[in-house]
Short mmCIF file of C-alpha atoms in Angstrom, two decimals:
data_model
loop_
_atom_site.label_atom_id
_atom_site.label_comp_id
_atom_site.label_asym_id
_atom_site.label_seq_id
_atom_site.Cartn_x
_atom_site.Cartn_y
_atom_site.Cartn_z
CA PHE A 86 -0.20 0.30 0.11
CA PHE A 87 3.01 2.29 0.84
CA CYS A 88 4.55 1.96 -2.20
CA LYS A 89 1.67 2.71 -4.28
CA LEU A 90 1.34 5.67 -2.48
CA LEU A 91 4.77 6.80 -2.64
CA ALA A 92 4.71 6.09 -6.35
CA LYS A 93 1.61 7.92 -7.41
CA THR A 94 2.77 10.72 -5.11
CA ALA A 95 6.74 11.05 -6.14
CA ALA A 96 7.85 13.30 -9.22
CA GLY A 97 10.10 10.93 -10.48
CA ILE A 98 11.33 7.22 -10.09
CA ILE A 99 14.54 5.38 -11.80
CA VAL A 100 14.91 2.64 -12.54
CA HIS A 101 18.04 0.39 -13.90
CA SER A 102 16.49 -1.52 -16.49
CA HIS A 103 13.73 -1.35 -19.02
CA SER A 104 12.29 -4.67 -17.33
CA ALA A 105 12.47 -3.58 -14.38
CA ARG A 106 10.19 0.05 -15.62
CA GLU A 107 7.35 -2.45 -16.67
CA LYS A 108 7.82 -4.39 -13.44
CA VAL A 109 6.82 -1.31 -11.35
CA ILE A 110 3.93 0.20 -13.54
CA ASP A 111 1.82 -2.53 -13.67
CA THR A 112 3.41 -3.70 -9.81
CA PHE A 113 2.52 -0.29 -7.58
CA ASN A 114 -0.18 0.87 -11.09
CA VAL A 115 1.49 3.44 -11.92
CA SER A 116 -0.48 5.41 -14.51
CA GLU A 117 1.70 7.98 -15.35
CA LYS A 118 4.56 6.12 -16.88
CA GLU A 119 6.51 8.67 -18.37
CA LYS A 120 7.88 9.91 -15.17
CA ILE A 121 9.77 6.16 -14.93
CA ARG A 122 13.21 7.39 -16.22
CA VAL A 123 15.64 4.87 -17.40
CA ILE A 124 19.33 5.23 -16.14
CA PRO A 125 21.54 2.26 -16.32
CA LEU A 126 23.73 0.56 -13.97
CA ALA A 127 27.12 2.76 -15.11
CA ASN A 128 30.34 -0.07 -15.17
CA TYR A 129 33.13 -0.53 -12.96
CA ILE A 130 35.85 -0.26 -15.25
CA ASP A 131 38.67 1.52 -13.45
CA TYR A 132 36.65 1.64 -10.34
CA TYR A 133 38.43 -1.19 -8.89
CA PRO A 134 42.43 -1.83 -9.13
CA ASN A 135 42.30 -4.58 -12.35
CA THR A 136 46.36 -4.96 -12.87
CA ILE A 137 46.99 -8.53 -11.54
CA LYS A 138 47.10 -11.40 -14.90
CA LYS A 139 45.52 -14.47 -14.32
CA PRO A 140 48.58 -16.79 -13.76
CA GLU A 141 49.56 -14.31 -10.94
CA ALA A 142 46.08 -14.04 -10.13
CA ARG A 143 45.89 -18.21 -10.05
CA LYS A 144 49.65 -18.65 -8.32
CA LYS A 145 47.95 -16.36 -5.19
CA LEU A 146 44.41 -18.78 -4.45
CA GLU A 147 47.26 -21.20 -5.94
CA ILE A 148 45.12 -22.94 -8.33
CA PRO A 149 46.87 -24.76 -11.15
CA ASP A 150 47.00 -22.65 -14.86
CA GLN A 151 44.40 -26.04 -17.02
CA THR A 152 41.54 -25.82 -13.71
CA PHE A 153 38.42 -24.67 -15.18
CA VAL A 154 37.48 -21.82 -12.32
CA LEU A 155 34.02 -20.42 -11.72
CA LEU A 156 33.51 -17.35 -9.75
CA PHE A 157 30.56 -16.65 -7.68
CA LEU A 158 31.32 -12.93 -6.37
CA GLY A 159 29.29 -11.26 -3.83
CA LYS A 160 27.12 -10.64 -0.65
CA ILE A 161 25.47 -14.36 -0.32
CA ARG A 162 21.92 -14.15 0.23
CA GLY A 163 18.94 -16.72 0.03
CA TYR A 164 17.38 -15.59 -3.31
CA LYS A 165 20.90 -15.45 -4.85
CA GLY A 166 20.56 -19.14 -5.63
CA ILE A 167 23.46 -20.12 -3.78
CA LYS A 168 22.45 -23.51 -2.67
CA PRO A 169 21.05 -24.83 -5.22
CA LEU A 170 24.02 -23.58 -7.29
CA ILE A 171 26.42 -25.66 -4.87
CA ARG A 172 23.89 -28.81 -6.20
CA ALA A 173 24.43 -29.05 -9.34
CA PHE A 174 28.21 -27.79 -9.57
CA THR A 175 28.60 -31.24 -7.64
CA ARG A 176 25.98 -33.07 -9.60
CA TRP A 177 27.89 -31.96 -12.62
CA ASN A 178 31.19 -33.51 -10.81
CA HIS A 179 33.90 -32.46 -14.00
CA ARG A 180 37.24 -32.91 -11.18
CA ASP A 181 39.16 -30.40 -13.55
CA SER A 182 36.65 -27.41 -12.36
CA LEU A 183 37.25 -25.71 -9.21
CA LEU A 184 33.64 -23.00 -8.26
CA ILE A 185 34.45 -19.97 -5.88
CA LEU A 186 32.21 -18.71 -3.40
CA ALA A 187 33.27 -15.57 -1.95
CA GLY A 188 31.43 -13.44 0.04
CA GLU A 189 30.11 -12.68 3.60
CA PRO A 190 26.72 -14.36 4.18
CA PHE A 191 23.56 -13.12 5.86
CA SER A 192 24.50 -14.75 8.63
CA LYS A 193 25.78 -17.45 10.49
CA THR A 194 23.42 -20.01 10.06
CA ASP A 195 23.46 -19.36 6.28
CA GLU A 196 27.31 -19.81 6.56
CA ASP A 197 27.56 -22.93 8.74
CA GLU A 198 24.62 -24.67 5.80
CA ILE A 199 27.31 -23.91 2.92
CA HIS A 200 30.61 -25.14 5.38
CA ARG A 201 28.55 -28.23 5.23
CA GLN A 202 27.22 -28.79 1.80
CA VAL A 203 30.17 -27.70 0.83
CA LYS A 204 32.85 -29.76 2.95
CA GLU A 205 33.74 -32.77 1.29
CA VAL A 206 33.44 -31.68 -2.21
CA GLU A 207 37.31 -30.94 -3.02
CA ASN A 208 36.64 -28.90 -6.13
CA ILE A 209 34.21 -26.22 -3.85
CA ARG A 210 36.47 -23.67 -2.03
CA PHE A 211 34.46 -20.96 0.57
CA PHE A 212 36.01 -17.23 1.23
CA PRO A 213 33.12 -16.91 4.67
CA SER A 214 34.15 -13.10 4.35
CA TYR A 215 33.97 -9.54 3.10
CA ILE A 216 36.17 -8.65 0.32
CA PRO A 217 37.75 -6.07 0.14
CA ASP A 218 38.65 -3.98 -3.10
CA HIS A 219 41.68 -4.47 -3.40
CA GLU A 220 41.60 -8.07 -3.37
CA LEU A 221 38.47 -8.14 -6.05
CA GLN A 222 40.36 -8.64 -9.17
CA VAL A 223 42.74 -11.83 -8.45
CA PHE A 224 38.94 -13.50 -7.41
CA MET A 225 38.07 -12.24 -10.48
CA ASN A 226 40.87 -12.39 -12.73
CA ALA A 227 41.46 -16.45 -11.17
CA SER A 228 37.86 -17.36 -12.82
CA ASP A 229 36.55 -18.35 -16.15
CA ALA A 230 33.75 -16.78 -16.09
CA ALA A 231 31.26 -15.44 -13.09
CA VAL A 232 28.17 -17.51 -12.06
CA LEU A 233 25.04 -15.65 -11.02
CA PRO A 234 22.53 -18.17 -10.52
CA TYR A 235 19.98 -16.00 -8.61
CA GLU A 236 16.49 -17.58 -8.08
CA ASN A 237 14.88 -13.46 -7.98
CA ILE A 238 16.89 -10.79 -9.18
CA LEU A 239 15.28 -6.66 -10.83
CA THR A 240 18.82 -5.79 -11.75
CA SER A 241 22.47 -6.52 -10.65
CA SER A 242 25.33 -4.86 -9.76
CA ALA A 243 27.23 -8.41 -9.36
CA ALA A 244 26.78 -8.94 -12.93
CA ILE A 245 28.00 -5.24 -13.72
CA LEU A 246 31.26 -6.40 -12.19
CA ALA A 247 31.71 -9.34 -14.34
CA MET A 248 31.50 -7.48 -17.56
CA SER A 249 33.90 -4.44 -16.50
CA PHE A 250 36.74 -7.38 -15.78
CA ALA A 251 35.11 -8.95 -18.91
CA LYS A 252 34.65 -11.82 -17.42
CA PRO A 253 31.99 -14.19 -19.53
CA VAL A 254 28.77 -15.03 -17.49
CA ILE A 255 26.03 -17.59 -16.64
CA THR A 256 23.23 -16.96 -15.18
CA SER A 257 19.25 -17.31 -14.97
CA SER A 258 17.50 -15.79 -17.54
CA HIS A 259 15.33 -13.14 -16.05
CA PRO A 260 14.51 -10.17 -17.90
CA TYR A 261 17.56 -8.09 -16.91
CA MET A 262 20.31 -10.52 -17.51
CA LYS A 263 18.19 -10.82 -21.13
CA GLU A 264 18.34 -7.36 -20.89
CA VAL A 265 22.17 -6.80 -19.90
CA LEU A 266 23.73 -9.71 -21.36
CA ASN A 267 24.24 -10.93 -25.52
CA PRO A 268 22.85 -14.66 -24.39
CA GLU A 269 24.74 -15.04 -27.62
CA MET A 270 28.65 -14.14 -25.24
CA ASN A 271 27.06 -15.94 -22.43
CA PHE A 272 24.79 -18.59 -20.63
CA LEU A 273 21.06 -18.48 -19.91
CA TYR A 274 18.91 -20.88 -18.17
CA LYS A 275 15.86 -20.93 -17.03
CA TYR A 276 15.48 -19.90 -13.65
CA GLY A 277 14.94 -22.71 -11.01
CA ASP A 278 15.59 -24.56 -13.62
CA GLU A 279 18.58 -27.01 -11.92
CA GLU A 280 19.23 -28.66 -14.97
CA GLY A 281 19.14 -26.13 -17.60
CA LEU A 282 21.72 -25.08 -14.78
CA ILE A 283 23.66 -27.80 -15.04
CA GLU A 284 23.85 -27.90 -18.19
CA ALA A 285 24.78 -24.33 -19.23
CA LEU A 286 27.81 -24.54 -16.71
CA LYS A 287 28.88 -27.76 -19.30
CA GLU A 288 28.08 -25.66 -22.33
CA ALA A 289 30.96 -23.16 -20.64
CA TYR A 290 33.08 -25.62 -19.45
CA ARG A 291 32.56 -27.12 -23.68
CA GLN A 292 33.18 -23.10 -25.06
CA ARG A 293 36.12 -22.57 -22.55
CA GLU A 294 38.59 -21.78 -25.33
CA HIS A 295 36.12 -18.91 -26.49
CA LEU A 296 35.72 -17.64 -23.22
CA GLU A 297 38.33 -14.55 -23.37
CA GLU A 298 36.55 -13.59 -26.38
CA LYS A 299 32.92 -13.40 -24.68
CA GLY A 300 34.53 -11.80 -21.85
CA ARG A 301 36.39 -8.84 -24.12
CA TYR A 302 32.64 -8.46 -25.52
CA ASN A 303 30.43 -7.91 -22.47
CA PHE A 304 33.49 -5.41 -21.15
CA GLU A 305 32.48 -3.26 -24.81
CA GLN A 306 29.61 -3.50 -24.11
CA VAL A 307 29.34 -2.26 -20.03
CA LYS A 308 32.15 0.45 -21.34
CA LYS A 309 29.11 2.41 -23.10
CA ASP A 310 27.22 3.00 -19.67
CA ASN A 311 29.35 5.07 -17.44
CA TRP A 312 29.25 7.49 -14.39
CA GLN A 313 29.16 10.73 -16.10
CA ASP A 314 25.98 9.95 -18.37
CA ALA A 315 24.44 8.49 -15.20
CA ALA A 316 25.23 11.12 -13.31
CA LEU A 317 23.34 14.12 -16.33
CA LYS A 318 20.22 11.53 -16.56
CA THR A 319 19.91 11.51 -13.04
CA LYS A 320 20.20 15.25 -12.76
CA GLU A 321 17.73 15.52 -15.82
CA VAL A 322 15.29 13.22 -13.21
CA TYR A 323 15.71 16.20 -10.75
CA ARG A 324 15.35 19.50 -13.01
CA LEU A 325 12.51 21.23 -12.12
CA PRO A 326 8.93 22.68 -14.30
CA GLY A 327 10.48 25.89 -16.24
CA ASP A 328 13.96 24.43 -15.94
CA ALA A 329 15.75 24.34 -20.14
CA PRO A 330 17.24 21.04 -20.68
CA GLY A 331 20.84 20.41 -19.72
CA SER A 332 20.92 23.29 -17.30
CA GLN A 333 24.41 23.84 -15.09
CA GLU A 334 22.07 25.53 -12.71
CA PRO A 335 22.26 24.34 -9.58
CA PHE A 336 19.12 21.93 -8.72
CA TYR A 337 17.11 20.26 -5.79
#
């Protein structure tokens, strides 16, 4: 009720994708559709250090050069599908592959449950803590692909981060993911479909010789969305009635 009331009274609403715009319109019964502005998430290129190369990153994490490495990086929450990912990866059971789970769990209960799931799985490594900015590049550059098995998502800075590090993404085919990720250059499967996730993991492995090419494509795509453009688009949302478009005057 209060979200609908807020959506009705707000002069402007900012969302990060066209799919989110349609979701807001439908969920909160927004009749003034023109007040909803789409401002894409900006990239993280040059925001985090990115100087370490794959061999050095793998050396730091003690990962053999030939290992196929999948990475989930980010805060660990129930909706992000970590438990189904562990099950799918374990069922795939590909011994020259490694799954890294790196991020701060929502609760001690979640952390203990994941430890229980992975304790007897040799090729899953769990780093249950906040990853400092300067260490992100180690995990990203040691990996071949990012895996984001979200069960419910409206937007994803983790996907933008992976693209900013030139990584292909394995993820569920939620509308947002289909909007920002080219299905031909990434690996999308129907969300909630564990068999589909297993097939996506297998397909990424089969195409491992082409993953760098796919990652570079993602990098070029996300490079188009920068913070300067996002700031100017946000300023336009706050422009008062009667202000000239593009005015550089202060606004409140």
